[in-house]
PDB file of C-alpha atoms (C1' of nucleotides) in Angstrom:
ATOM      1  CA  MET A  69      16.559  -7.603   5.742  1.00 52.00           C
ATOM      2  CA  GLY A  70      14.224 -10.532   5.311  1.00 60.00           C
ATOM      3  CA  GLY A  71      15.108 -12.100   1.997  1.00 70.00           C
ATOM      4  CA  GLU A  72      13.487 -10.224  -0.822  1.00 79.00           C
ATOM      5  CA  ALA A  73      10.388  -8.959   0.847  1.00 90.00           C
ATOM      6  CA  LEU A  74      10.913  -5.606  -0.766  1.00 94.00           C
ATOM      7  CA  LYS A  75      10.293  -6.840  -4.262  1.00 91.00           C
ATOM      8  CA  GLY A  76       7.422  -5.063  -5.870  1.00 94.00           C
ATOM      9  CA  HIS A  77       7.112  -2.513  -3.103  1.00 98.00           C
ATOM     10  CA  LEU A  78      10.227  -0.504  -3.726  1.00 98.00           C
ATOM     11  CA  ASP A  79       8.616   1.847  -6.203  1.00 98.00           C
ATOM     12  CA  LEU A  80       5.942   2.779  -3.717  1.00 98.00           C
ATOM     13  CA  LEU A  81       8.578   3.757  -1.189  1.00 98.00           C
ATOM     14  CA  LEU A  82      10.614   5.720  -3.675  1.00 98.00           C
ATOM     15  CA  LEU A  83       7.696   7.607  -5.137  1.00 98.00           C
ATOM     16  CA  THR A  84       6.321   8.355  -1.697  1.00 98.00           C
ATOM     17  CA  SER A  85       9.613   9.762  -0.519  1.00 98.00           C
ATOM     18  CA  ILE A  86       9.957  11.940  -3.570  1.00 98.00           C
ATOM     19  CA  GLU A  87       6.427  13.227  -3.247  1.00 98.00           C
ATOM     20  CA  ALA A  88       7.175  14.024   0.375  1.00 97.00           C
ATOM     21  CA  GLY A  89      10.029  16.268  -0.594  1.00 94.00           C
ATOM     22  CA  ALA A  90      13.199  14.243  -1.013  1.00 91.00           C
ATOM     23  CA  ARG A  91      14.978  15.238  -4.198  1.00 95.00           C
ATOM     24  CA  HIS A  92      18.048  13.139  -4.801  1.00 97.00           C
ATOM     25  CA  GLY A  93      19.021   9.523  -4.334  1.00 98.00           C
ATOM     26  CA  TYR A  94      21.089   9.825  -1.247  1.00 98.00           C
ATOM     27  CA  ALA A  95      18.443  11.897   0.539  1.00 98.00           C
ATOM     28  CA  ILE A  96      15.757   9.435  -0.448  1.00 98.00           C
ATOM     29  CA  ALA A  97      17.732   6.609   1.089  1.00 98.00           C
ATOM     30  CA  GLU A  98      18.198   8.600   4.273  1.00 98.00           C
ATOM     31  CA  GLU A  99      14.557   9.471   4.542  1.00 98.00           C
ATOM     32  CA  LEU A 100      13.420   5.918   3.943  1.00 98.00           C
ATOM     33  CA  ARG A 101      15.771   4.648   6.610  1.00 97.00           C
ATOM     34  CA  ARG A 102      14.499   7.204   9.063  1.00 97.00           C
ATOM     35  CA  ALA A 103      10.813   6.949   8.269  1.00 98.00           C
ATOM     36  CA  SER A 104      10.860   3.160   8.357  1.00 98.00           C
ATOM     37  CA  PHE A 105      12.566   3.059  11.729  1.00 97.00           C
ATOM     38  CA  GLY A 106      15.641   1.530  10.214  1.00 96.00           C
ATOM     39  CA  THR A 107      13.823  -1.242   8.403  1.00 97.00           C
ATOM     40  CA  PHE A 108      14.609   0.014   4.916  1.00 98.00           C
ATOM     41  CA  ASP A 109      18.308   0.654   4.689  1.00 97.00           C
ATOM     42  CA  LEU A 110      18.680   0.510   0.939  1.00 97.00           C
ATOM     43  CA  PRO A 111      22.092   0.040  -0.636  1.00 97.00           C
ATOM     44  CA  ASP A 112      23.242   2.094  -3.595  1.00 97.00           C
ATOM     45  CA  GLY A 113      22.858  -0.806  -5.943  1.00 97.00           C
ATOM     46  CA  THR A 114      19.188  -0.860  -5.167  1.00 98.00           C
ATOM     47  CA  ILE A 115      18.272   2.764  -5.169  1.00 98.00           C
ATOM     48  CA  TYR A 116      20.006   4.233  -8.196  1.00 98.00           C
ATOM     49  CA  PRO A 117      18.994   1.644 -10.754  1.00 98.00           C
ATOM     50  CA  ALA A 118      15.453   1.878  -9.448  1.00 98.00           C
ATOM     51  CA  LEU A 119      15.398   5.637  -9.923  1.00 98.00           C
ATOM     52  CA  HIS A 120      16.655   5.169 -13.467  1.00 98.00           C
ATOM     53  CA  ARG A 121      13.966   2.612 -14.092  1.00 98.00           C
ATOM     54  CA  LEU A 122      11.248   4.927 -12.826  1.00 98.00           C
ATOM     55  CA  SER A 123      12.601   7.733 -14.941  1.00 98.00           C
ATOM     56  CA  GLU A 124      12.652   5.564 -18.004  1.00 97.00           C
ATOM     57  CA  ALA A 125       9.064   4.596 -17.267  1.00 97.00           C
ATOM     58  CA  GLY A 126       8.137   8.254 -17.294  1.00 97.00           C
ATOM     59  CA  LEU A 127       7.216   8.477 -13.626  1.00 98.00           C
ATOM     60  CA  LEU A 128      10.081  10.789 -12.769  1.00 98.00           C
ATOM     61  CA  THR A 129      12.025  13.580 -14.360  1.00 97.00           C
ATOM     62  CA  SER A 130      15.480  14.551 -13.268  1.00 97.00           C
ATOM     63  CA  GLU A 131      18.007  17.334 -13.596  1.00 96.00           C
ATOM     64  CA  TRP A 132      21.476  17.944 -12.282  1.00 96.00           C
ATOM     65  CA  SER A 133      21.702  20.343  -9.409  1.00 93.00           C
ATOM     66  CA  GLU A 134      23.429  23.663  -9.906  1.00 83.00           C
ATOM     67  CA  ASP A 135      24.427  24.425  -6.346  1.00 81.00           C
ATOM     68  CA  GLY A 136      27.939  23.017  -6.182  1.00 78.00           C
ATOM     69  CA  ARG A 137      27.125  19.487  -5.150  1.00 86.00           C
ATOM     70  CA  ARG A 138      26.797  17.086  -8.039  1.00 91.00           C
ATOM     71  CA  ARG A 139      23.463  15.449  -7.453  1.00 96.00           C
ATOM     72  CA  ARG A 140      20.558  14.391  -9.589  1.00 97.00           C
ATOM     73  CA  LEU A 141      17.287  15.923  -8.502  1.00 98.00           C
ATOM     74  CA  TYR A 142      14.105  13.997  -9.114  1.00 98.00           C
ATOM     75  CA  THR A 143      10.531  15.156  -9.455  1.00 98.00           C
ATOM     76  CA  LEU A 144       7.282  13.308  -9.924  1.00 98.00           C
ATOM     77  CA  THR A 145       5.595  13.612 -13.285  1.00 98.00           C
ATOM     78  CA  ALA A 146       1.813  13.593 -13.618  1.00 98.00           C
ATOM     79  CA  LYS A 147       2.085  10.000 -14.646  1.00 97.00           C
ATOM     80  CA  GLY A 148       4.216   9.337 -11.601  1.00 98.00           C
ATOM     81  CA  ARG A 149       1.646  10.846  -9.333  1.00 98.00           C
ATOM     82  CA  LYS A 150      -1.053   8.646 -10.768  1.00 97.00           C
ATOM     83  CA  ALA A 151       1.172   5.618 -10.481  1.00 97.00           C
ATOM     84  CA  LEU A 152       1.809   6.464  -6.847  1.00 98.00           C
ATOM     85  CA  GLU A 153      -1.898   6.675  -6.274  1.00 97.00           C
ATOM     86  CA  ARG A 154      -2.374   3.250  -7.753  1.00 97.00           C
ATOM     87  CA  GLN A 155       0.537   1.801  -5.818  1.00 97.00           C
ATOM     88  CA  ARG A 156      -0.899   3.082  -2.607  1.00 98.00           C
ATOM     89  CA  ALA A 157      -4.248   1.469  -3.287  1.00 97.00           C
ATOM     90  CA  SER A 158      -2.478  -1.679  -4.327  1.00 97.00           C
ATOM     91  CA  TRP A 159      -0.553  -1.748  -1.076  1.00 98.00           C
ATOM     92  CA  GLU A 160      -3.673  -1.265   0.999  1.00 98.00           C
ATOM     93  CA  ASN A 161      -5.226  -4.188  -0.745  1.00 97.00           C
ATOM     94  CA  PHE A 162      -2.130  -6.303  -0.352  1.00 98.00           C
ATOM     95  CA  GLU A 163      -1.874  -5.542   3.328  1.00 98.00           C
ATOM     96  CA  ARG A 164      -5.539  -6.291   3.798  1.00 98.00           C
ATOM     97  CA  GLY A 165      -5.032  -9.645   2.129  1.00 98.00           C
ATOM     98  CA  VAL A 166      -2.075 -10.593   4.275  1.00 98.00           C
ATOM     99  CA  ARG A 167      -3.854  -9.523   7.408  1.00 98.00           C
ATOM    100  CA  GLY A 168      -6.812 -11.642   6.384  1.00 98.00           C
ATOM    101  CA  VAL A 169      -4.619 -14.678   5.983  1.00 98.00           C
ATOM    102  CA  LEU A 170      -2.792 -14.028   9.228  1.00 98.00           C
ATOM    103  CA  THR A 171      -6.018 -14.119  11.145  1.00 97.00           C
ATOM    104  CA  LEU A 172      -6.401 -17.765  10.209  1.00 96.00           C
ATOM    105  CA  ARG A 173      -6.119 -19.773  13.367  1.00 87.00           C
ATOM    106  CA  PRO A 174      -5.208 -23.440  13.794  1.00 85.00           C
ATOM    107  CA  THR A 175      -8.233 -25.700  13.944  1.00 77.00           C
ATOM    108  CA  ARG A 176      -6.599 -28.636  15.589  1.00 58.00           C
TER     109      ARG A 176
ATOM    110  CA  MET B 145      -2.387  -8.589  -8.891  1.00 52.00           C
ATOM    111  CA  GLY B 146      -0.009  -5.650  -8.755  1.00 60.00           C
ATOM    112  CA  GLY B 147       3.213  -6.706 -10.392  1.00 71.00           C
ATOM    113  CA  GLU B 148       5.210  -8.987  -8.164  1.00 82.00           C
ATOM    114  CA  ALA B 149       4.251  -7.695  -4.793  1.00 92.00           C
ATOM    115  CA  LEU B 150       3.999 -11.211  -3.502  1.00 94.00           C
ATOM    116  CA  LYS B 151       7.677 -11.887  -3.748  1.00 91.00           C
ATOM    117  CA  GLY B 152       9.175 -12.834  -0.445  1.00 94.00           C
ATOM    118  CA  HIS B 153       5.820 -13.060   1.269  1.00 98.00           C
ATOM    119  CA  LEU B 154       4.485 -16.205  -0.305  1.00 98.00           C
ATOM    120  CA  ASP B 155       6.068 -18.540   2.203  1.00 98.00           C
ATOM    121  CA  LEU B 156       4.387 -16.728   5.052  1.00 98.00           C
ATOM    122  CA  LEU B 157       1.002 -17.250   3.432  1.00 98.00           C
ATOM    123  CA  LEU B 158       1.639 -20.883   2.651  1.00 98.00           C
ATOM    124  CA  LEU B 159       2.948 -21.765   6.074  1.00 98.00           C
ATOM    125  CA  THR B 160       0.142 -19.895   7.761  1.00 98.00           C
ATOM    126  CA  SER B 161      -2.481 -21.711   5.758  1.00 98.00           C
ATOM    127  CA  ILE B 162      -0.952 -25.084   6.502  1.00 98.00           C
ATOM    128  CA  GLU B 163      -0.693 -24.323  10.183  1.00 98.00           C
ATOM    129  CA  ALA B 164      -4.332 -23.300  10.098  1.00 97.00           C
ATOM    130  CA  GLY B 165      -5.367 -26.680   8.844  1.00 94.00           C
ATOM    131  CA  ALA B 166      -5.104 -26.800   5.063  1.00 91.00           C
ATOM    132  CA  ARG B 167      -3.397 -29.977   3.973  1.00 95.00           C
ATOM    133  CA  HIS B 168      -2.924 -30.082   0.233  1.00 97.00           C
ATOM    134  CA  GLY B 169      -2.034 -27.633  -2.469  1.00 98.00           C
ATOM    135  CA  TYR B 170      -5.427 -27.087  -3.956  1.00 97.00           C
ATOM    136  CA  ALA B 171      -7.022 -26.531  -0.557  1.00 97.00           C
ATOM    137  CA  ILE B 172      -4.281 -24.086   0.387  1.00 98.00           C
ATOM    138  CA  ALA B 173      -4.967 -22.068  -2.729  1.00 98.00           C
ATOM    139  CA  GLU B 174      -8.665 -22.040  -1.955  1.00 97.00           C
ATOM    140  CA  GLU B 175      -8.163 -20.963   1.602  1.00 97.00           C
ATOM    141  CA  LEU B 176      -5.775 -18.191   0.667  1.00 98.00           C
ATOM    142  CA  ARG B 177      -8.193 -16.868  -1.888  1.00 97.00           C
ATOM    143  CA  ARG B 178     -10.993 -16.894   0.620  1.00 97.00           C
ATOM    144  CA  ALA B 179      -9.083 -15.536   3.588  1.00 97.00           C
ATOM    145  CA  SER B 180      -7.520 -12.740   1.538  1.00 97.00           C
ATOM    146  CA  PHE B 181     -10.865 -11.607   0.159  1.00 97.00           C
ATOM    147  CA  GLY B 182      -9.846 -12.629  -3.315  1.00 96.00           C
ATOM    148  CA  THR B 183      -6.561 -10.787  -3.321  1.00 97.00           C
ATOM    149  CA  PHE B 184      -4.392 -13.888  -3.439  1.00 97.00           C
ATOM    150  CA  ASP B 185      -5.621 -16.073  -6.250  1.00 96.00           C
ATOM    151  CA  LEU B 186      -2.502 -18.111  -6.765  1.00 97.00           C
ATOM    152  CA  PRO B 187      -2.030 -20.072  -9.975  1.00 96.00           C
ATOM    153  CA  ASP B 188      -0.736 -23.626  -9.973  1.00 96.00           C
ATOM    154  CA  GLY B 189       2.630 -22.566 -11.271  1.00 97.00           C
ATOM    155  CA  THR B 190       3.114 -20.547  -8.149  1.00 98.00           C
ATOM    156  CA  ILE B 191       1.844 -22.802  -5.459  1.00 98.00           C
ATOM    157  CA  TYR B 192       3.242 -26.212  -6.266  1.00 98.00           C
ATOM    158  CA  PRO B 193       6.846 -25.252  -6.876  1.00 98.00           C
ATOM    159  CA  ALA B 194       6.707 -23.214  -3.692  1.00 98.00           C
ATOM    160  CA  LEU B 195       5.524 -26.177  -1.682  1.00 98.00           C
ATOM    161  CA  HIS B 196       8.329 -28.253  -3.131  1.00 98.00           C
ATOM    162  CA  ARG B 197      10.788 -25.568  -2.200  1.00 98.00           C
ATOM    163  CA  LEU B 198       9.550 -25.420   1.363  1.00 98.00           C
ATOM    164  CA  SER B 199       9.698 -29.180   1.620  1.00 98.00           C
ATOM    165  CA  GLU B 200      13.221 -29.246   0.334  1.00 97.00           C
ATOM    166  CA  ALA B 201      14.122 -26.616   2.891  1.00 97.00           C
ATOM    167  CA  GLY B 202      12.834 -28.890   5.609  1.00 98.00           C
ATOM    168  CA  LEU B 203       9.917 -26.708   6.626  1.00 98.00           C
ATOM    169  CA  LEU B 204       7.302 -29.171   5.455  1.00 98.00           C
ATOM    170  CA  THR B 205       6.842 -32.894   5.219  1.00 97.00           C
ATOM    171  CA  SER B 206       4.424 -34.507   2.832  1.00 97.00           C
ATOM    172  CA  GLU B 207       2.722 -37.810   2.136  1.00 96.00           C
ATOM    173  CA  TRP B 208       0.287 -39.036  -0.451  1.00 96.00           C
ATOM    174  CA  SER B 209      -3.271 -39.359   0.726  1.00 93.00           C
ATOM    175  CA  GLU B 210      -4.795 -42.816   1.013  1.00 83.00           C
ATOM    176  CA  ASP B 211      -8.439 -41.918   0.691  1.00 81.00           C
ATOM    177  CA  GLY B 212      -9.061 -42.345  -3.018  1.00 78.00           C
ATOM    178  CA  ARG B 213      -8.192 -38.828  -4.125  1.00 85.00           C
ATOM    179  CA  ARG B 214      -4.604 -38.469  -5.237  1.00 91.00           C
ATOM    180  CA  ARG B 215      -3.338 -35.523  -3.246  1.00 96.00           C
ATOM    181  CA  ARG B 216      -0.203 -34.640  -1.423  1.00 97.00           C
ATOM    182  CA  LEU B 217      -0.768 -33.760   2.213  1.00 97.00           C
ATOM    183  CA  TYR B 218       1.569 -31.304   3.858  1.00 98.00           C
ATOM    184  CA  THR B 219       2.448 -30.811   7.490  1.00 98.00           C
ATOM    185  CA  LEU B 220       4.649 -28.291   9.256  1.00 98.00           C
ATOM    186  CA  THR B 221       7.874 -29.558  10.742  1.00 98.00           C
ATOM    187  CA  ALA B 222       9.323 -28.091  13.925  1.00 98.00           C
ATOM    188  CA  LYS B 223      11.677 -26.127  11.743  1.00 98.00           C
ATOM    189  CA  GLY B 224       8.735 -24.952   9.706  1.00 98.00           C
ATOM    190  CA  ARG B 225       6.950 -23.753  12.781  1.00 98.00           C
ATOM    191  CA  LYS B 226       9.957 -21.742  13.841  1.00 98.00           C
ATOM    192  CA  ALA B 227      10.337 -20.333  10.366  1.00 98.00           C
ATOM    193  CA  LEU B 228       6.717 -19.291  10.405  1.00 98.00           C
ATOM    194  CA  GLU B 229       7.274 -17.544  13.674  1.00 97.00           C
ATOM    195  CA  ARG B 230      10.167 -15.622  12.206  1.00 97.00           C
ATOM    196  CA  GLN B 231       8.262 -14.791   9.038  1.00 97.00           C
ATOM    197  CA  ARG B 232       5.421 -13.409  11.044  1.00 98.00           C
ATOM    198  CA  ALA B 233       7.739 -11.143  12.994  1.00 97.00           C
ATOM    199  CA  SER B 234       9.453 -10.166   9.785  1.00 97.00           C
ATOM    200  CA  TRP B 235       6.127  -9.221   8.233  1.00 98.00           C
ATOM    201  CA  GLU B 236       5.139  -7.118  11.211  1.00 98.00           C
ATOM    202  CA  ASN B 237       8.374  -5.246  10.892  1.00 97.00           C
ATOM    203  CA  PHE B 238       8.002  -4.850   7.155  1.00 98.00           C
ATOM    204  CA  GLU B 239       4.481  -3.554   7.476  1.00 98.00           C
ATOM    205  CA  ARG B 240       5.556  -1.174  10.192  1.00 98.00           C
ATOM    206  CA  GLY B 241       8.250   0.152   7.915  1.00 98.00           C
ATOM    207  CA  VAL B 242       5.931   0.702   4.990  1.00 98.00           C
ATOM    208  CA  ARG B 243       3.349   2.359   7.170  1.00 98.00           C
ATOM    209  CA  GLY B 244       6.059   4.630   8.517  1.00 98.00           C
ATOM    210  CA  VAL B 245       7.041   5.685   5.028  1.00 98.00           C
ATOM    211  CA  LEU B 246       3.449   6.137   3.952  1.00 98.00           C
ATOM    212  CA  THR B 247       2.868   8.621   6.729  1.00 97.00           C
ATOM    213  CA  LEU B 248       5.348  10.945   5.059  1.00 95.00           C
ATOM    214  CA  ARG B 249       3.463  13.970   3.893  1.00 87.00           C
ATOM    215  CA  PRO B 250       4.419  16.472   1.188  1.00 85.00           C
ATOM    216  CA  THR B 251       6.220  19.490   2.596  1.00 77.00           C
ATOM    217  CA  ARG B 252       5.605  21.834  -0.260  1.00 57.00           C
TER     218      ARG B 252
ATOM    219  C1'  DT C 257      47.614  15.073   3.335  1.00 73.46           C
ATOM    220  C1'  DG C 258      44.817  11.846   4.400  1.00 73.46           C
ATOM    221  C1'  DG C 259      40.588  10.069   5.861  1.00 73.46           C
ATOM    222  C1'  DT C 260      35.657  10.093   5.828  1.00 73.46           C
ATOM    223  C1'  DA C 261      31.181  11.171   4.309  1.00 73.46           C
ATOM    224  C1'  DA C 262      28.301  12.604   0.496  1.00 73.46           C
ATOM    225  C1'  DC C 263      26.899  11.251  -4.094  1.00 73.46           C
ATOM    226  C1'  DC C 264      26.333   8.721  -8.457  1.00 73.46           C
ATOM    227  C1'  DA C 265      26.816   4.813 -11.939  1.00 73.46           C
ATOM    228  C1'  DT C 266      26.933   0.120 -13.950  1.00 73.46           C
ATOM    229  C1'  DC C 267      27.499  -4.906 -14.274  1.00 73.46           C
ATOM    230  C1'  DG C 268      26.079  -9.455 -13.165  1.00 73.46           C
ATOM    231  C1'  DC C 269      24.018 -12.795 -10.339  1.00 73.46           C
ATOM    232  C1'  DA C 270      20.353 -15.298  -7.851  1.00 73.46           C
ATOM    233  C1'  DA C 271      15.844 -15.751  -6.574  1.00 73.46           C
ATOM    234  C1'  DC C 272      11.314 -16.194  -7.441  1.00 73.46           C
ATOM    235  C1'  DG C 273       6.444 -15.744  -9.135  1.00 73.46           C
ATOM    236  C1'  DC C 274       3.909 -17.326 -12.773  1.00 73.46           C
ATOM    237  C1'  DG C 275       2.254 -18.487 -17.470  1.00 73.46           C
ATOM    238  C1'  DA C 276       2.129 -22.423 -20.355  1.00 73.46           C
ATOM    239  C1'  DT C 277       1.676 -27.017 -20.896  1.00 73.46           C
ATOM    240  C1'  DG C 278       0.486 -31.619 -19.923  1.00 73.46           C
ATOM    241  C1'  DC C 279      -1.304 -35.365 -17.158  1.00 73.46           C
ATOM    242  C1'  DG C 280      -4.913 -38.238 -14.439  1.00 73.46           C
ATOM    243  C1'  DC C 281      -9.283 -38.862 -11.746  1.00 73.46           C
ATOM    244  C1'  DC C 282     -14.105 -38.318 -10.750  1.00 73.46           C
ATOM    245  C1'  DA C 283     -19.028 -36.841 -11.171  1.00 73.46           C
ATOM    246  C1'  DA C 284     -22.723 -34.891 -13.463  1.00 73.46           C
ATOM    247  C1'  DA C 285     -24.941 -33.474 -17.601  1.00 73.46           C
ATOM    248  C1'  DC C 286     -26.074 -34.258 -22.359  1.00 73.46           C
TER     249       DC C 286
ATOM    250  C1'  DG D  87     -21.558 -43.459 -22.952  1.00 73.46           C
ATOM    251  C1'  DT D  88     -19.285 -39.797 -23.903  1.00 73.46           C
ATOM    252  C1'  DT D  89     -18.363 -35.136 -23.176  1.00 73.46           C
ATOM    253  C1'  DT D  90     -17.678 -31.465 -19.888  1.00 73.46           C
ATOM    254  C1'  DG D  91     -15.834 -29.415 -15.970  1.00 73.46           C
ATOM    255  C1'  DG D  92     -13.951 -29.261 -11.453  1.00 73.46           C
ATOM    256  C1'  DC D  93     -10.318 -31.331  -8.668  1.00 73.46           C
ATOM    257  C1'  DG D  94      -5.405 -32.149  -8.215  1.00 73.46           C
ATOM    258  C1'  DC D  95      -0.441 -32.366  -9.293  1.00 73.46           C
ATOM    259  C1'  DA D  96       4.069 -31.506 -11.882  1.00 73.46           C
ATOM    260  C1'  DT D  97       7.695 -29.182 -14.607  1.00 73.46           C
ATOM    261  C1'  DC D  98       9.910 -25.951 -17.801  1.00 73.46           C
ATOM    262  C1'  DG D  99      11.250 -21.400 -19.035  1.00 73.46           C
ATOM    263  C1'  DC D 100      10.976 -16.566 -18.941  1.00 73.46           C
ATOM    264  C1'  DG D 101      11.130 -11.832 -17.089  1.00 73.46           C
ATOM    265  C1'  DT D 102      11.668  -8.862 -13.412  1.00 73.46           C
ATOM    266  C1'  DT D 103      14.133  -7.162  -9.784  1.00 73.46           C
ATOM    267  C1'  DG D 104      16.818  -6.286  -5.512  1.00 73.46           C
ATOM    268  C1'  DC D 105      21.408  -6.093  -4.388  1.00 73.46           C
ATOM    269  C1'  DG D 106      26.438  -6.967  -3.852  1.00 73.46           C
ATOM    270  C1'  DA D 107      30.646  -5.548  -5.965  1.00 73.46           C
ATOM    271  C1'  DT D 108      33.262  -2.276  -8.008  1.00 73.46           C
ATOM    272  C1'  DG D 109      34.784   2.174  -9.280  1.00 73.46           C
ATOM    273  C1'  DG D 110      34.328   6.954  -9.665  1.00 73.46           C
ATOM    274  C1'  DT D 111      34.245  12.308  -8.047  1.00 73.46           C
ATOM    275  C1'  DT D 112      33.852  16.010  -4.757  1.00 73.46           C
ATOM    276  C1'  DA D 113      33.660  18.336  -0.216  1.00 73.46           C
ATOM    277  C1'  DC D 114      35.118  18.825   4.429  1.00 73.46           C
ATOM    278  C1'  DC D 115      37.768  18.383   8.514  1.00 73.46           C
ATOM    279  C1'  DA D 116      41.767  16.853  11.347  1.00 73.46           C
TER     280       DA D 116
END
DNA sequence: TGGTAACCATCGCAACGCGATGCGCCAAAC
DNA sequence: GTTTGGCGCATCGCGTTGCGATGGTTACCA
């Protein structure tokens, strides 16, 4: 919800979820929904292309699972881990900035 | 900085700054830069079109200043105030969601 | 046997931030 | 007195990106 507030922050969520243990798209979506208290309920059209994009960027590697279920399992690369680190820092800074602005109080 | 993290959150910043007292584009940019500790250093191409958009949406009204300097002075409309209220709530929720996800810790 | 949930993929659109570019005014410095 | 630089606004065009729509396949249970 909320227009396109997610833009630019999706990668952070995805990478975080994968680092935390989630392995395939569907599970990532579930975990994000749960961990965000329902705030991030990402549709397929959002999550799968994003995973492809991250893979193409070299932040993720993937393989097909062997155990019956046809699912693509993702893992962070070294580059992905570094990117996650940066994204985290970037988020902290972003949040700090917004909070700073939000503390502005009317002067009239 | 940081890709396009700002997307979807710009209006909140703009409206907040105007409610806080800033009246014209240039001053808004200055205030945002200051209040965000330098994080939000918005270029012209970002700020002016956004103000036009918000005006067109009925959240702002504007008039040209009389005192020598040619500047467009913005004011929140009632609708704008309500929108700001909603945006604030939306941000709180968004932030809560991200924080929730960020608390995920590796399980391996 | 039929429905539902798990699971993945791709196309195309709309929205938006922002760089580039150009314009006009004013004050101070040279 | 002219150049410089800060103030102040506007518009065009591009690239990125989230997401809805659409269409699959497979597993499980009634």
